[in-house]
XYZ file of C-alpha atoms in Angstrom:
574
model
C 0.000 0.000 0.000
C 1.250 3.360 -1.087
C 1.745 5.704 1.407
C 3.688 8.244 -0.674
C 1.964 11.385 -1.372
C 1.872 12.938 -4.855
C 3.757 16.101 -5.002
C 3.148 19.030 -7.472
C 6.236 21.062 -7.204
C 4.258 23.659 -5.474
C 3.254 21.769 -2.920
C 6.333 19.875 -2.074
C 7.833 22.502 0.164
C 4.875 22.165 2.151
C 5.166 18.210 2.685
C 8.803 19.011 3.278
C 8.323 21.701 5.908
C 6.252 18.621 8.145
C 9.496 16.940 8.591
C 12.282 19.938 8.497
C 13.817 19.533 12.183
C 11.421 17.072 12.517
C 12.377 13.808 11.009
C 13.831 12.062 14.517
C 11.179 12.923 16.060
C 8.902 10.667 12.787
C 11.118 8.230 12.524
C 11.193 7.714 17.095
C 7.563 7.361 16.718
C 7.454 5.299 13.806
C 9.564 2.366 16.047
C 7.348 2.882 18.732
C 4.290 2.155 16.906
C 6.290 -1.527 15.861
C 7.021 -2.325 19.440
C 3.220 -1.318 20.202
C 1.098 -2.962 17.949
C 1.762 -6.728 18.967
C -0.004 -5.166 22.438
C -3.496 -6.405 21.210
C -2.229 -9.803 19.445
C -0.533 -10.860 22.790
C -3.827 -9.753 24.641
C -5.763 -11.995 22.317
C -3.570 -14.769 23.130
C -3.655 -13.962 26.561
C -7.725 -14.706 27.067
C -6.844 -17.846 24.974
C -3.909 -18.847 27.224
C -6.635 -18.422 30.228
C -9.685 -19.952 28.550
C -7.239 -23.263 28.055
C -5.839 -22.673 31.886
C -9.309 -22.640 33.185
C -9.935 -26.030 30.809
C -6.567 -27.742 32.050
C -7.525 -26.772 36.104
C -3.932 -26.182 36.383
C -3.005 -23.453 38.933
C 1.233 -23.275 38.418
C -0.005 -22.499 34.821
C -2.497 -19.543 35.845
C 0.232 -17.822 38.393
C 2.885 -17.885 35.470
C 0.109 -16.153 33.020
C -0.778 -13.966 35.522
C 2.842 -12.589 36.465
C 3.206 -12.466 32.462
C -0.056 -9.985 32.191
C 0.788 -7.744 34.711
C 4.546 -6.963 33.056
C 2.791 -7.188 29.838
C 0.721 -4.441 31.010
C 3.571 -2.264 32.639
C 5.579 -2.129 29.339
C 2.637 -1.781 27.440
C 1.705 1.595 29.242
C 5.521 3.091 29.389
C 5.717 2.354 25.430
C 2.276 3.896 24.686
C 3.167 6.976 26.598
C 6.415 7.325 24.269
C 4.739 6.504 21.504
C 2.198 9.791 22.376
C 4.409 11.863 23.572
C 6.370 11.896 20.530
C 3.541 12.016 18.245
C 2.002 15.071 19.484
C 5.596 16.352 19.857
C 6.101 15.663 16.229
C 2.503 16.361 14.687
C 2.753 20.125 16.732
C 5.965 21.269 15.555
C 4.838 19.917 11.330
C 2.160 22.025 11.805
C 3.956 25.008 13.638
C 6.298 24.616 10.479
C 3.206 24.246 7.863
C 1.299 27.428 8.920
C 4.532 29.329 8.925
C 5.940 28.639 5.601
C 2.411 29.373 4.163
C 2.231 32.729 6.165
C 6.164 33.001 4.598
C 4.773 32.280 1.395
C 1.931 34.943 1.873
C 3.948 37.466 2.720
C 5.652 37.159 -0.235
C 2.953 38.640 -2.214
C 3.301 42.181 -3.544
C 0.431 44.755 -2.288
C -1.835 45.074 -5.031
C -2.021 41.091 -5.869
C -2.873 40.474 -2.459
C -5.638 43.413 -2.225
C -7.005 41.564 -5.291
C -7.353 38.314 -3.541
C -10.301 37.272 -1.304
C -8.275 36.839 2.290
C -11.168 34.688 3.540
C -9.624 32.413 1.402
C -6.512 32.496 3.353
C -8.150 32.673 6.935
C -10.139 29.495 5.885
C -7.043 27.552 4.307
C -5.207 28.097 7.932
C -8.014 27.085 10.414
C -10.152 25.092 9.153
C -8.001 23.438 6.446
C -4.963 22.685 9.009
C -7.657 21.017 11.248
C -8.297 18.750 8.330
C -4.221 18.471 7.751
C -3.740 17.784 11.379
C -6.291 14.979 11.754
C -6.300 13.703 8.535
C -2.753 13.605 7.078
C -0.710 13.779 9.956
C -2.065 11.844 13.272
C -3.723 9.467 10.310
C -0.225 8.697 8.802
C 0.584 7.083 12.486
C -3.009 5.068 12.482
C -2.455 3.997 8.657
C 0.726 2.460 9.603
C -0.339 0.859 13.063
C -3.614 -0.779 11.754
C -1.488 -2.254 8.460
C 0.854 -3.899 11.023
C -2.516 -4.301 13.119
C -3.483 -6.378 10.017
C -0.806 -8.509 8.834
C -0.086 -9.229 12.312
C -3.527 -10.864 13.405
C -3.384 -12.506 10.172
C -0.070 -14.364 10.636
C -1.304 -15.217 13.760
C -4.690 -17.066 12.575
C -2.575 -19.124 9.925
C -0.255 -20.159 13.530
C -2.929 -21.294 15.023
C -5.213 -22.314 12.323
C -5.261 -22.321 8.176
C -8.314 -22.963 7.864
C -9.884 -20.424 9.910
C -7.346 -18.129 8.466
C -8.376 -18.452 5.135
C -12.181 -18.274 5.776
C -11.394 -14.927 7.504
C -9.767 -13.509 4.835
C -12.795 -15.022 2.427
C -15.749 -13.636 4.510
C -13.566 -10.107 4.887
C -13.962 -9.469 1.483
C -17.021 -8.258 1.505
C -16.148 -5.797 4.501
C -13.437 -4.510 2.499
C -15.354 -3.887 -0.491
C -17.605 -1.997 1.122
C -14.955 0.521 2.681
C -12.870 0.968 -1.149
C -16.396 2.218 -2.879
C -17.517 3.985 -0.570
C -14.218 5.561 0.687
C -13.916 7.487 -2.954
C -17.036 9.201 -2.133
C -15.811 10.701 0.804
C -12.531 12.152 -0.253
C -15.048 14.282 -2.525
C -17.387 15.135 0.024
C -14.200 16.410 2.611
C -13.425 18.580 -0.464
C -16.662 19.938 -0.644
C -16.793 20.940 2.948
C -13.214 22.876 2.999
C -14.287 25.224 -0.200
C -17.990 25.718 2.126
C -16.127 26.737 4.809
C -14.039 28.993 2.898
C -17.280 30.589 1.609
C -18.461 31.126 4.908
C -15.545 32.627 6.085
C -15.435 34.789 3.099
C -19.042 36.016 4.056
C -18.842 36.325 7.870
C -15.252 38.545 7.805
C -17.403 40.935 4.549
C -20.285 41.416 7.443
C -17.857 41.969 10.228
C -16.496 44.434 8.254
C -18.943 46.242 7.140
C -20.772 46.327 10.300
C -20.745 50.196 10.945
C -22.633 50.315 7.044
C -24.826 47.332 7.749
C -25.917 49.549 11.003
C -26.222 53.108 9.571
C -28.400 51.321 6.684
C -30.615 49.556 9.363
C -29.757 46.600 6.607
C -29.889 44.184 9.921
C -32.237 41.943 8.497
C -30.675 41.265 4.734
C -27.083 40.515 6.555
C -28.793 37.867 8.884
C -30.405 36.380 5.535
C -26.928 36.660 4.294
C -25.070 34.940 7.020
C -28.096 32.296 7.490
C -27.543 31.099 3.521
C -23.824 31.044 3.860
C -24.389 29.098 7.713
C -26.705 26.588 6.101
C -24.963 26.216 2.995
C -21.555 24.697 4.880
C -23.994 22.782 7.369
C -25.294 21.148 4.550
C -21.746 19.949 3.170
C -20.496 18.929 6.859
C -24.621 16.815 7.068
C -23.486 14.911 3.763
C -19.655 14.283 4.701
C -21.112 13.135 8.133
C -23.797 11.286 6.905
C -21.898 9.150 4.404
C -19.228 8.901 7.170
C -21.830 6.855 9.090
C -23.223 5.115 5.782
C -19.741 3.422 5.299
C -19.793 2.484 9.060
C -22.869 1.367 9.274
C -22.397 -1.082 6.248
C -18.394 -1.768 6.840
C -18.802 -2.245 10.544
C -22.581 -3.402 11.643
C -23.302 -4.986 8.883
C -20.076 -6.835 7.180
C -17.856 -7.131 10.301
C -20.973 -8.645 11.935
C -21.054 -11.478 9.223
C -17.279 -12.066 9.965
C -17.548 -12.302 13.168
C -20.155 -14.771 14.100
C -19.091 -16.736 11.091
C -15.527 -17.205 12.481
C -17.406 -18.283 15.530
C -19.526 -20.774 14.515
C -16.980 -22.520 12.411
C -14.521 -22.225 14.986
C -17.192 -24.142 17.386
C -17.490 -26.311 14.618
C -13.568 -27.059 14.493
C -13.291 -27.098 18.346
C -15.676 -30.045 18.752
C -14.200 -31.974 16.184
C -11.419 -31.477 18.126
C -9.169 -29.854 15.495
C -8.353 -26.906 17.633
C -9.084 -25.765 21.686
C -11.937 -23.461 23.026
C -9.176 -21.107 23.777
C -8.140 -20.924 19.996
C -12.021 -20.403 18.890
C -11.148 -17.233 21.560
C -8.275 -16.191 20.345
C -9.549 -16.248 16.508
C -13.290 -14.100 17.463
C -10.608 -11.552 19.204
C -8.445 -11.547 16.123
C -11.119 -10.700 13.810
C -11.527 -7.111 15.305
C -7.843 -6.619 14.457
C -8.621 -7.748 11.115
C -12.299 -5.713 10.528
C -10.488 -2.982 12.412
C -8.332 -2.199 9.458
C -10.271 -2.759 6.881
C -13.178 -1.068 8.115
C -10.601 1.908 9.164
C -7.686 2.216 6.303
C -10.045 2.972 3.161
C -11.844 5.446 4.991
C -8.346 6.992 6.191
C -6.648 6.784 2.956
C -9.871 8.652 1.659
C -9.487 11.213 4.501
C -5.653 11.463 3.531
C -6.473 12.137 0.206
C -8.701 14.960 1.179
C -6.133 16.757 3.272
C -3.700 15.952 0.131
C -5.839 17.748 -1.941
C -6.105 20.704 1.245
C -2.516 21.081 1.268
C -2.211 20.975 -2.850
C -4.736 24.103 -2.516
C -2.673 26.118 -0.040
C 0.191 25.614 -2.434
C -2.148 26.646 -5.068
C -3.036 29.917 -3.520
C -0.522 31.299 -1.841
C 1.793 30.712 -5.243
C -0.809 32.887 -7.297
C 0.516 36.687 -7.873
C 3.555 36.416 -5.803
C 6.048 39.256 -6.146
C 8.030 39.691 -9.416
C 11.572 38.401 -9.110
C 14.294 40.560 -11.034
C 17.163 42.326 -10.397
C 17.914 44.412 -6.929
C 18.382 47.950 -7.250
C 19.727 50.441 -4.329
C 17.500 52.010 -2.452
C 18.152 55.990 -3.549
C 16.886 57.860 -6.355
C 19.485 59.617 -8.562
C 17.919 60.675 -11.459
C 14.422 60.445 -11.826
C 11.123 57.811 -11.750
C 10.776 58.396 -15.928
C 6.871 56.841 -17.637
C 7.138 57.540 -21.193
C 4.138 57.143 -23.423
C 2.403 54.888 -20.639
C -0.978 53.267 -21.583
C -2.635 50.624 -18.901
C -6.179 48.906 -18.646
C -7.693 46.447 -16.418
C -9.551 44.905 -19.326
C -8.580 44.618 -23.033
C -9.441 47.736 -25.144
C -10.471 49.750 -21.682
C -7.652 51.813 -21.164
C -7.625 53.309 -18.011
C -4.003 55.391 -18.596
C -3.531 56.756 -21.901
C 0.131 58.135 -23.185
C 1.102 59.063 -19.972
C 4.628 60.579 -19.997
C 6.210 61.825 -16.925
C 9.525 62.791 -14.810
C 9.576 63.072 -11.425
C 13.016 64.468 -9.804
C 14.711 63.338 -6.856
C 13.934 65.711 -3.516
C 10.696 67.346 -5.186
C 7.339 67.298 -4.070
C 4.190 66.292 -6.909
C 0.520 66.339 -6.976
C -1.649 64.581 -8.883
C -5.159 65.667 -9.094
C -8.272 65.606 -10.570
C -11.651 63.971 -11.022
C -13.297 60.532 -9.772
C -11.938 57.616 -12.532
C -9.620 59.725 -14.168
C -6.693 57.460 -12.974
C -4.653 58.643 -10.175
C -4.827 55.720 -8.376
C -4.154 53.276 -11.057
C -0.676 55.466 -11.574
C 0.564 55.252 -8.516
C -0.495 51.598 -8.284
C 1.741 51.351 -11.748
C 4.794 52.871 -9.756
C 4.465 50.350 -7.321
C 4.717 47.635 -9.623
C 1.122 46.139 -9.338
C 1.172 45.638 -12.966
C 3.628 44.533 -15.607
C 0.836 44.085 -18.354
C 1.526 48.436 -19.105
C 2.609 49.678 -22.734
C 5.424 52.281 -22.690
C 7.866 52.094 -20.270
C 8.542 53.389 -16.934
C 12.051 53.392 -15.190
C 13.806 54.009 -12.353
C 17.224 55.828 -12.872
C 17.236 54.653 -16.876
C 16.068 51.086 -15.480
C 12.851 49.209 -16.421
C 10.429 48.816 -13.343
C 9.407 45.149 -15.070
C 13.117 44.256 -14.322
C 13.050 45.507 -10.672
C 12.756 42.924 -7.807
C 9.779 43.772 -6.324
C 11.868 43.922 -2.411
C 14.028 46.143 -3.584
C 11.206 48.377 -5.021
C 9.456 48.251 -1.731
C 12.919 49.542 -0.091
C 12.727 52.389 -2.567
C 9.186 53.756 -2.300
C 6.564 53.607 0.499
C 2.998 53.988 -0.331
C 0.323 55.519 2.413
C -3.524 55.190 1.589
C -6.388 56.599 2.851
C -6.605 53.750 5.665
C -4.257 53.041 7.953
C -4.086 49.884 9.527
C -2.315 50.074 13.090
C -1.627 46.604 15.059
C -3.389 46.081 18.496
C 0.190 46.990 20.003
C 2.127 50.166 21.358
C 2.670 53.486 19.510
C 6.386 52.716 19.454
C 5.825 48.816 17.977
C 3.466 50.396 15.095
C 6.058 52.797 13.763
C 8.798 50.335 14.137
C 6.480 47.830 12.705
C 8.265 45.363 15.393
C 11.642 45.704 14.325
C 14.302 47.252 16.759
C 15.615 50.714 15.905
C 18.051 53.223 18.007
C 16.065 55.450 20.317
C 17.456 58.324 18.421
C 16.430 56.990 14.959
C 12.767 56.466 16.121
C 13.027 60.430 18.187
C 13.965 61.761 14.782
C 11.015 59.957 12.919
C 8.571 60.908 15.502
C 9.588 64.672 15.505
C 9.622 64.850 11.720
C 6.313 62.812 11.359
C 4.419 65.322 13.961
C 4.357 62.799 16.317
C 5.886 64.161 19.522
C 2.977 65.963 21.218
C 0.827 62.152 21.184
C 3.940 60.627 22.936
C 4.313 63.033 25.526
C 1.011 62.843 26.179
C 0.204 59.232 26.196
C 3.935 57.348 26.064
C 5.249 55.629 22.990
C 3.943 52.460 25.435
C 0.183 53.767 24.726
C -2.038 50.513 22.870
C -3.175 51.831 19.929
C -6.553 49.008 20.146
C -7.710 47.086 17.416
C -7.058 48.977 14.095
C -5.864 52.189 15.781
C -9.492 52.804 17.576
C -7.616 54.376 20.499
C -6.045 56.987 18.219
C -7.451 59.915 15.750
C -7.411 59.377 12.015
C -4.880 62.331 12.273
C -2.642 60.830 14.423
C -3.049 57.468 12.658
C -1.530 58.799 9.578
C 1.221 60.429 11.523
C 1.970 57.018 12.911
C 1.958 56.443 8.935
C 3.894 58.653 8.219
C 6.763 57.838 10.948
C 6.720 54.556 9.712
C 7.707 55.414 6.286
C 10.181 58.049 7.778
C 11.490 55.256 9.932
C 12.023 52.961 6.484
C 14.312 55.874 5.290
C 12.165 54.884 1.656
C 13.682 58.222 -0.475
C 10.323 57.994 -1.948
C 6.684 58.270 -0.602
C 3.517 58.059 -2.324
C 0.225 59.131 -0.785
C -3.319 57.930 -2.338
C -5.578 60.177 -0.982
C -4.041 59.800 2.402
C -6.531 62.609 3.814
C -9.677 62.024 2.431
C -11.332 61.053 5.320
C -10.027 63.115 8.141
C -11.506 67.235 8.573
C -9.984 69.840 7.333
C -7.903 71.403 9.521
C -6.129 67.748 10.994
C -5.885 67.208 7.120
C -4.085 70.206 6.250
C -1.578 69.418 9.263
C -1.111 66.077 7.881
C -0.029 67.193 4.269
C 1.423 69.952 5.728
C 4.300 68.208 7.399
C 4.865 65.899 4.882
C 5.408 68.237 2.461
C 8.144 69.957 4.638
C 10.069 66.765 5.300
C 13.597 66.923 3.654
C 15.087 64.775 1.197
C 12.216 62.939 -0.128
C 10.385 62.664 -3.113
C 6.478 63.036 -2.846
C 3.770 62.151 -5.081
C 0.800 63.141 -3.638
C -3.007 61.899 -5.226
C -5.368 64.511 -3.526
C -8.180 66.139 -3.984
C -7.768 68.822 -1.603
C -7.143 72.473 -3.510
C -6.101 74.462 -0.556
C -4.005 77.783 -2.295
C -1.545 77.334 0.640
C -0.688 73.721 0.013
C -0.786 73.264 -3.852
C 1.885 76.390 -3.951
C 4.197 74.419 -2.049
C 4.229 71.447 -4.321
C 6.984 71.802 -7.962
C 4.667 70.789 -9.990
C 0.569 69.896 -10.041
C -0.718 67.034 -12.563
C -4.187 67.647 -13.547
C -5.261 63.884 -15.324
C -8.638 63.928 -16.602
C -10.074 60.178 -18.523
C -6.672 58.694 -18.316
C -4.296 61.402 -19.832
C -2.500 64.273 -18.942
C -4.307 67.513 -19.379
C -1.767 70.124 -17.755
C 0.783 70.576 -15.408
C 3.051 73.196 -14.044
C 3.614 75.045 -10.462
C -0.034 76.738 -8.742
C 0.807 79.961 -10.207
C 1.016 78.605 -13.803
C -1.933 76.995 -14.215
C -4.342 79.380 -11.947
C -2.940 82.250 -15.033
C -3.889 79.398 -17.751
C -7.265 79.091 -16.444
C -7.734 75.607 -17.352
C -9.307 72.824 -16.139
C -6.918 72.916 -12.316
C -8.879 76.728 -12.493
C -12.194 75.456 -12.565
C -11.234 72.410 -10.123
C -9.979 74.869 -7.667
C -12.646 77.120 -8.137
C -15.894 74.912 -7.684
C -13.376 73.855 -4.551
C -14.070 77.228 -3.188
């Protein structure tokens, strides 16, 4: 029997990452499971050896069987607590080791690909898929091997004692076993069906967690309890049919077929014992045996099914978290010499929808940009294009004469920093969100927190202050500060904001761009929609993009004298 999973080479660093550190600990509890299983073929012979003694009336005999049970018993009960003890030692750390690489792997992703990506997907594939992996490829690996020992073992031991009982076992166990292979398959399918249920439902509950403030302010109560209800029922329907055809293949494997063994063994063994052919303690010995025989059968289809299942779990992990990872290429240092250059850019989502049209631009090292203009007219998508989201653009765009398509996507992270309208801060200290858990020198962190605005929060709350879940405990002002210091902290020479104030008042949001438009030595590109006369004269030069293109640009002055489009935006602003 083939224990040997099938590998794609996705998935193989996952089957390897069970075992990395690991394999002693495998191979320890493989040996114990051989020195364990002949437990239950010596107990067999055991109430044979005692049904014979009790025959015989011979009391030397029973003391020596007795003194045999009890040490029987006592290394029974030190080897099975090895044999557990390393199991769960071994089965804890595989999974420690699973979860990680995938996280590893996850992390790996670039920002836009991942904000593509359903993450309920991801929360499902690490709970409830690593229960599956845990029970049914891991512990069941163990089981698989002790019950096929279990097997041949009790098997062996009929044809000792008696062929011909032996082979009427293994005739009357067909029918047991046939049972378990067709409708084993079945289940595999219906284990499936249940993990991409559950992933559904995950997908649905985290959407109206989410969006519980909307679902609130809409009084939409009702139509997200109809929601969850569907997506509840839906996966308690696929657990009902997994479960339910779980106890169809017991019910036939075990009640029915292993019956039939059973008291056919019995009867025949009767048969044989008053012929005289064999002892009542052998007729024992043989109805014991056939549980170690049904046992298996009964048990390995269904597990190899089970195993398949979690096969097919792991082969999905691999699946997802090896869609859209980040673009290898070449390293590049993190400075800016000469300029971020997009000549004659055009970009869509979709074929013949261009969202960017001939979109040429240089932005300097050290100056500060803004890009404005209307809903859809794509802002976003552009600075989504600088941060290499997408290498499906026509044109080019570089980075000091070099073609962002050939740029490791690390390295361009190490180069720019992006800051969006929401921030997410960890349920952790001020201090741990701008360091984003790295250590830094206290001076290094000071600076940031001066530059970034920073300094009054701390002195008023500590840089030890919890933040909550999400940042609740802070303002949205002081959440992009936090932003902000975390960039500063990076010492990225180049930050991008996408409509980084949109949502906070005016006055906290002309702080905000305020003081990042007087930090030194970096290069801003700011998205905004905000027109204030006092900010937009501080930037070098304003991009006005209207349907995809380029309809002006120049310094505040310039285009307020042109009287252009940027003159009409800033005056309906007004």
């Amino acid at each position: 029997m083939n224990l040997k999973p099938k590998k794609s080479p996705a998935a193989r660093q996952y089957y390897q990452s069970f075992y990395q550190g690991n394999r002693l600990r495998f191979v320890l509890a493989l040996l114990l499971i051989i020195l364990s299983f002949p437990q239950n073929l010596i107990g067999s012979w055991l109430l044979g050896e005692v049904i014979d003694v009790v025959a015989a009336r011979d009391l030397e005999w029973l003391w020596r069987t007795l003194v045999f049970a009890i040490v029987f018993l006592a290394a029974v009960f030190v080897i099975d607590l090895a044999m557990y003890r390393t199991k769960s030692t071994f089965v804890h750390r595989a999974l420690a080791q699973y979860k990680s690489l995938a996280f590893r792997n996850l992390s790996e992703k670039s920002i836009s690909a991942f904000s593509r990506e359903n993450t309920g997907r991801y929360i499902s594939v690490l709970t409830n898929d690593v229960s599956s992996v845990e029970e049914n490829y891991l512990k069941r690996t163990f089981l698989l091997v002790y019950y096929i020992l279990l097997f041949f073992g009790a098997l062996g031991m009929m044809f000792w004692y008696s062929p011909i009982l032996a082979v009427a076992t293994i005739v009357l166990a067909l029918f047991p076993l046939a049972a378990s292979l067709l409708l084993g398959k079945e289940l595999a399918v219906r284990e499936k069906a249940v993990s991409d249920k559950n992933e559904g439902f995950v997908a649905q509950l985290k959407d109206l967690l989410s969006g519980f403030s909307v679902i609130k302010s809409f009084k939409a109560e009702g139509e997200a309890q109809r929601m969850f209800d569907a997506a509840n029922r839906d996966v308690e329907e696929g657990k009902r049919r997994r479960f339910w055809w779980e106890c169809l293949l017991t019910a036939v494997s075990q009640s029915l077929c292993s019956e039939a063994l059973q008291f056919g063994i019995f009867f025949l063994g009767a048969f044989l014992a008053i012929r005289g052919d064999i002892t009542a303690g052998t007729v024992l010995i043989f109805v014991n045996l056939c549980n170690f025989v049904i046992m298996p059968i009964n048990i390995i289809p269904q597990y190899l099914a089970s195993r398949k299942a979690a096969q097919a779990l792991i082969e999905k992990l691999a699946q997802v978290t090896e869609e859209n990872t980040g673009r290898s290429g070449e390293a590049i240092l993190p400075v800016l010499n000469e300029a971020i250059s997009l000549d004659h850019v055009t970009f869509g989502y979709e074929p013949d929808k261009p969202v960017l049209q001939d979109i040429s631009l240089r932005l300097e090292p050290g100056k500060k940009y803004a890009i404005v203009g209307g809903s859809g007219s794509g802002k976003s998508t552009l600075l989504n294009l600088l941060m290499g989201a997408y290498d499906g653009y026509g044109g080019s765009i570089s980075i000091d004469g070099r073609e962002l398509r050939e740029v490791a996507t690390d390295s361009l992270y190490d180069l720019m920093s992006l800051i969006g309208q929401n921030v997410f801060l960890f349920d952790d200290t001020i201090r741990r969100n701008i360091t984003m858990f790295r250590e830094f020198p206290d001076g290094q962190v000071n600076e940031a927190v001066k530059r970034s605005g920073l300094s009054e929060l701390l002195s008023r709350r500590g840089e030890n202050y919890r933040c909550g879940e999400n940042g609740v405990g802070l303002s949205g002002g002081e959440r992009q500060r936090v932003s902000i210091a975390r960039c500063l902290l990076r010492g990225a020479p180049v930050l991008l904001l996408d409509e980084a104030t949109a949502s906070l008042d005016n006055q906290t949001a002309f702080a905000v761009t305020d003081a990042i438009l007087h930090l030194d030595g970096l290069t801003r590109v700011v998205v905004t929609h905000r027109l204030d006369e006092a900010l937009m004269s501080q930037y070098d030069e304003i991009i006005v993009m209207r349907n995809g293109k380029i309809q002006e640009r120049g310094s505040f002055g310039q285009l307020m004298e042109q009287k252009g489009i940027f003159y009409s935006l800033c005056t309906l602003a007004a």
